[in-house]
């Protein structure tokens, strides 16, 4: 009905967002040509004339409002297209507004006023049909929008039955059959809707007593049908977008860069800070070598894994994957904490609990459950670790007693609790050890051209969470490799300017031994 044209809100299935990009590495192989990858490599040290490979630099200029708005639309389109490509569960559904939102209050108030006017007009003697005809006219346009180009017969029928001029004439003579028109609309909706909406159509056929309520329900079901139609279109577009995703995303981002010259400011700052950190490494100046461009980029990618979103926004080239990045970070944060707790338990208790996989699994599951949600700002980690310690001591005492070992002494329990709670401190040696090993693991994956064979090869000290690390490694590397494939030319341009200025240096094969091992997907 009028004012009931809210746009559908985008959602993605919450079962496992991280799984959305499980096959991104494989898709990169089929989506990206060899020339793309070769040019990305070459562009670090040489100019590349093809715009397809090297992003163009835009001179500073004054932006007008229309250009800013157009860039915002381009970014929105890029985000939606990227979501369709990498998230197999992405779909649209009618917008549901929060119960206490101002917009919902305004919308509901306007709708109620409109329905009250409709009810009043239909109750007049003789009835007035002004509002009802407006609804019929809008319904007609919606039904026509559902038709395929070849549905000429149904199109003609809708035009004839919902002939608004004829209906107005009938209303002037008080012979319009609103009930019959509503029945025809419901029947036509039944022909056009997806099978999942059959139950909704059945309810409409049963709800014919009150015309105002019926019209309201018709528009509700039409909104559902609109979302269904968009989702069918999304599913049909997905294979096309996937087959051209790299080229599409790169060109769309280039359009944004052309209109908004500062669209890579955060990305440049990200790479620049990485380069400066590598250059200021704690080794003697005379022994310090200039880091190679691929080493800089790989180190920058590693930094995304521990990015502090509260201190600075993600690089622009990562914005479309921000939700997935955060999800990997949260899962890794909990995984590290669980591993730290288990390392402390087994190093403190020792022999009596070694070689008991069932006990280890119970301790791991229990700790993971109690630390769930630790990324939340309201989560009290120290308090949660105290609860973890109490549960672990209880479980250990039960296991030891069952196998005729003495229970843990109060002093040992206090020591164990203190060590577990101390991992909240950033300089805790166990925490530092685990974080270093995690960094080693992910850096090895980023630098390997075939990381799939290394997902299960976790460093010593991380074996307790090996399955979880392998899964997180696969998710993160899929993100990195797809991002590298799409935005590689932009990164090459930034790094070349940061390291070599406007003119490229002579080729130096010995500059960076990691260049040959940079992933090609």
XYZ file of N, CA, C and O in Angstrom, residues 229-309:
324
model
N 11.530 -12.704 -5.558
C 11.949 -12.413 -6.925
C 13.398 -11.924 -6.961
O 14.190 -12.338 -7.825
N 13.758 -11.060 -6.015
C 15.127 -10.560 -5.964
C 16.097 -11.703 -5.675
O 17.185 -11.788 -6.260
N 15.714 -12.624 -4.786
C 16.592 -13.736 -4.445
C 16.783 -14.692 -5.620
O 17.863 -15.262 -5.784
N 15.737 -14.870 -6.432
C 15.888 -15.669 -7.645
C 16.894 -15.009 -8.583
O 17.754 -15.672 -9.179
N 16.795 -13.686 -8.687
C 17.730 -12.947 -9.529
C 19.159 -13.065 -8.999
O 20.110 -13.243 -9.766
N 19.311 -12.985 -7.680
C 20.638 -13.124 -7.071
C 21.245 -14.481 -7.408
O 22.418 -14.588 -7.795
N 20.443 -15.537 -7.265
C 20.947 -16.884 -7.554
C 21.338 -17.053 -9.019
O 22.287 -17.765 -9.344
N 20.593 -16.388 -9.907
C 20.922 -16.495 -11.329
C 22.154 -15.666 -11.689
O 22.907 -16.002 -12.605
N 22.368 -14.567 -10.940
C 23.517 -13.706 -11.206
C 24.809 -14.264 -10.622
O 25.896 -13.959 -11.124
N 24.697 -15.060 -9.570
C 25.901 -15.495 -8.849
C 26.937 -16.169 -9.761
O 28.117 -15.813 -9.716
N 26.556 -17.153 -10.605
C 27.584 -17.773 -11.472
C 28.243 -16.780 -12.420
O 29.451 -16.858 -12.675
N 27.450 -15.818 -12.929
C 28.008 -14.822 -13.847
C 28.999 -13.918 -13.111
O 30.109 -13.647 -13.597
N 28.605 -13.460 -11.921
C 29.486 -12.597 -11.145
C 30.756 -13.336 -10.739
O 31.857 -12.768 -10.764
N 30.606 -14.597 -10.361
C 31.777 -15.361 -9.945
C 32.773 -15.528 -11.084
O 33.984 -15.467 -10.881
N 32.265 -15.732 -12.278
C 33.164 -15.956 -13.415
C 33.877 -14.677 -13.839
O 34.902 -14.733 -14.515
N 33.339 -13.523 -13.454
C 33.967 -12.249 -13.817
C 34.259 -11.401 -12.582
O 34.404 -10.189 -12.672
N 34.331 -12.045 -11.428
C 34.372 -11.282 -10.180
C 35.610 -10.407 -10.044
O 35.527 -9.255 -9.623
N 36.783 -10.952 -10.377
C 38.018 -10.185 -10.204
C 37.989 -8.927 -11.063
O 38.237 -7.816 -10.582
N 37.657 -9.100 -12.340
C 37.613 -7.959 -13.249
C 36.545 -6.960 -12.815
O 36.785 -5.743 -12.815
N 35.369 -7.464 -12.411
C 34.280 -6.558 -12.006
C 34.661 -5.763 -10.764
O 34.507 -4.532 -10.721
N 35.168 -6.442 -9.736
C 35.490 -5.736 -8.491
C 36.636 -4.747 -8.699
O 36.632 -3.645 -8.148
N 37.615 -5.133 -9.504
C 38.747 -4.242 -9.747
C 38.307 -2.988 -10.507
O 38.684 -1.867 -10.168
N 37.489 -3.180 -11.542
C 37.027 -2.039 -12.335
C 36.107 -1.136 -11.511
O 36.171 0.092 -11.615
N 35.250 -1.742 -10.699
C 34.351 -0.941 -9.870
C 35.141 -0.118 -8.863
O 34.850 1.062 -8.628
N 36.171 -0.727 -8.269
C 36.986 0.023 -7.317
C 37.769 1.128 -8.020
O 37.962 2.219 -7.474
N 38.208 0.866 -9.260
C 38.915 1.897 -10.018
C 37.990 3.090 -10.287
O 38.414 4.248 -10.227
N 36.713 2.814 -10.555
C 35.739 3.893 -10.752
C 35.628 4.745 -9.489
O 35.556 5.979 -9.552
N 35.591 4.069 -8.346
C 35.519 4.799 -7.079
C 36.768 5.660 -6.904
O 36.692 6.825 -6.498
N 37.931 5.095 -7.230
C 39.187 5.819 -7.085
C 39.247 7.016 -8.031
O 39.774 8.075 -7.676
N 38.698 6.859 -9.237
C 38.688 7.969 -10.197
C 37.855 9.137 -9.678
O 38.196 10.301 -9.893
N 36.749 8.824 -8.993
C 35.855 9.873 -8.507
C 36.278 10.400 -7.135
O 35.990 11.541 -6.788
N 36.937 9.549 -6.348
C 37.339 9.921 -4.996
C 38.822 9.640 -4.844
O 39.214 8.551 -4.425
N 39.682 10.580 -5.188
C 41.122 10.334 -5.207
C 41.704 9.831 -3.886
O 42.742 9.184 -3.881
N 41.034 10.122 -2.769
C 41.569 9.707 -1.471
C 40.976 8.377 -1.007
O 41.054 8.033 0.168
N 40.418 7.617 -1.946
C 39.758 6.358 -1.586
C 40.728 5.274 -1.156
O 40.303 4.209 -0.708
N 42.047 5.514 -1.292
C 43.039 4.533 -0.856
C 43.901 5.058 0.283
O 44.974 4.508 0.552
N 43.441 6.078 0.975
C 44.244 6.672 2.051
C 44.534 5.665 3.167
O 45.674 5.529 3.628
N 43.504 4.971 3.640
C 43.700 4.005 4.725
C 44.557 2.831 4.278
O 45.366 2.306 5.050
N 44.376 2.419 3.022
C 45.185 1.324 2.484
C 46.646 1.728 2.402
O 47.543 0.953 2.763
N 46.897 2.951 1.946
C 48.269 3.448 1.865
C 48.902 3.537 3.247
O 50.066 3.151 3.448
N 48.141 4.031 4.221
C 48.657 4.143 5.586
C 48.970 2.769 6.165
O 49.977 2.581 6.858
N 48.130 1.784 5.868
C 48.325 0.401 6.327
C 49.648 -0.163 5.793
O 50.452 -0.716 6.545
N 49.869 -0.013 4.506
C 51.096 -0.544 3.898
C 52.308 0.268 4.347
O 53.388 -0.284 4.620
N 52.143 1.584 4.452
C 53.254 2.435 4.876
C 53.713 2.092 6.287
O 54.923 1.997 6.558
N 52.763 1.908 7.202
C 53.132 1.581 8.583
C 53.806 0.214 8.654
O 54.740 0.014 9.450
N 53.369 -0.727 7.822
C 54.020 -2.043 7.772
C 55.463 -1.902 7.294
O 56.385 -2.493 7.867
N 55.662 -1.128 6.240
C 57.007 -0.905 5.706
C 57.910 -0.256 6.747
O 59.068 -0.665 6.931
N 57.394 0.725 7.466
C 58.198 1.417 8.474
C 58.569 0.484 9.618
O 59.688 0.538 10.152
N 57.648 -0.391 10.014
C 57.947 -1.346 11.077
C 59.039 -2.313 10.642
O 59.935 -2.655 11.431
N 58.965 -2.782 9.407
C 59.992 -3.696 8.908
C 61.346 -2.996 8.802
O 62.386 -3.588 9.091
N 61.346 -1.736 8.394
C 62.595 -0.992 8.241
C 63.231 -0.657 9.583
O 64.446 -0.471 9.674
N 62.408 -0.571 10.630
C 62.941 -0.230 11.954
C 63.125 -1.460 12.831
O 63.147 -1.356 14.058
N 63.236 -2.626 12.207
C 63.432 -3.869 12.961
C 64.695 -3.761 13.802
O 65.666 -3.095 13.441
N 64.685 -4.440 14.947
C 65.776 -4.306 15.916
C 66.995 -5.129 15.502
O 67.352 -6.126 16.127
N 67.628 -4.714 14.409
C 68.897 -5.306 13.992
C 69.841 -4.155 13.646
O 69.395 -3.045 13.330
N 71.149 -4.366 13.715
C 72.092 -3.275 13.432
C 71.851 -2.648 12.067
O 71.521 -3.344 11.102
N 72.010 -1.334 11.976
C 71.734 -0.607 10.742
C 72.560 -1.137 9.583
O 72.060 -1.276 8.466
N 73.823 -1.453 9.844
C 74.692 -1.899 8.752
C 74.282 -3.270 8.207
O 74.624 -3.640 7.084
N 73.539 -4.058 9.037
C 73.103 -5.380 8.585
C 71.664 -5.366 8.076
O 71.149 -6.374 7.640
N 71.040 -4.221 8.157
C 69.613 -4.134 7.837
C 69.422 -4.045 6.324
O 69.992 -3.187 5.661
N 68.633 -4.962 5.778
C 68.340 -4.970 4.338
C 66.959 -4.377 4.098
O 66.060 -4.525 4.920
N 66.817 -3.722 2.971
C 65.509 -3.175 2.627
C 64.529 -4.321 2.371
O 64.826 -5.218 1.583
N 63.385 -4.329 3.044
C 62.440 -5.429 2.835
C 61.908 -5.415 1.413
O 61.665 -4.348 0.842
N 61.749 -6.599 0.849
C 61.214 -6.690 -0.503
C 59.729 -6.388 -0.532
O 59.032 -6.499 0.486
N 59.181 -6.005 -1.674
C 57.770 -5.622 -1.773
C 56.809 -6.752 -1.407
O 55.778 -6.496 -0.785
N 57.168 -7.982 -1.771
C 56.271 -9.082 -1.435
C 56.301 -9.383 0.056
O 55.286 -9.768 0.634
N 57.453 -9.192 0.667
C 57.547 -9.367 2.118
C 56.715 -8.296 2.825
O 56.051 -8.570 3.828
N 56.746 -7.089 2.306
C 55.938 -6.002 2.879
C 54.457 -6.340 2.792
O 53.710 -6.216 3.775
N 54.009 -6.781 1.623
C 52.591 -7.069 1.442
C 52.153 -8.252 2.299
O 51.084 -8.222 2.922
N 52.974 -9.300 2.361
C 52.617 -10.460 3.189
C 52.527 -10.085 4.658
O 51.625 -10.539 5.376
N 53.456 -9.240 5.113
C 53.422 -8.792 6.503
C 52.197 -7.928 6.766
O 51.584 -8.000 7.841
N 51.820 -7.119 5.786
C 50.610 -6.298 5.922
C 49.377 -7.181 6.037
O 48.484 -6.917 6.852
N 49.311 -8.238 5.229
C 48.191 -9.170 5.314
C 48.130 -9.807 6.699
O 47.045 -9.977 7.271
N 49.290 -10.166 7.229
C 49.319 -10.762 8.565
C 48.769 -9.793 9.606
O 48.095 -10.189 10.567
N 49.026 -8.489 9.404
C 48.526 -7.486 10.336
C 47.009 -7.389 10.369
O 46.429 -6.982 11.382
N 46.352 -7.767 9.272
C 44.881 -7.748 9.244
C 44.314 -8.710 10.284
O 43.249 -8.472 10.857
N 45.052 -9.781 10.550
C 44.580 -10.804 11.481
C 44.428 -10.255 12.897
O 43.577 -10.724 13.659
N 45.236 -9.267 13.257
C 45.179 -8.688 14.603
C 44.781 -7.217 14.559
O 45.122 -6.451 15.462
N 44.070 -6.819 13.531
C 43.693 -5.419 13.351
C 42.811 -4.931 14.500
O 41.853 -5.592 14.890
N 43.151 -3.762 15.051
C 42.363 -3.154 16.121
C 41.350 -2.193 15.483
O 41.698 -1.070 15.116
N 40.112 -2.621 15.370
C 39.079 -1.829 14.698
C 38.713 -0.576 15.498
O 38.140 0.361 14.938
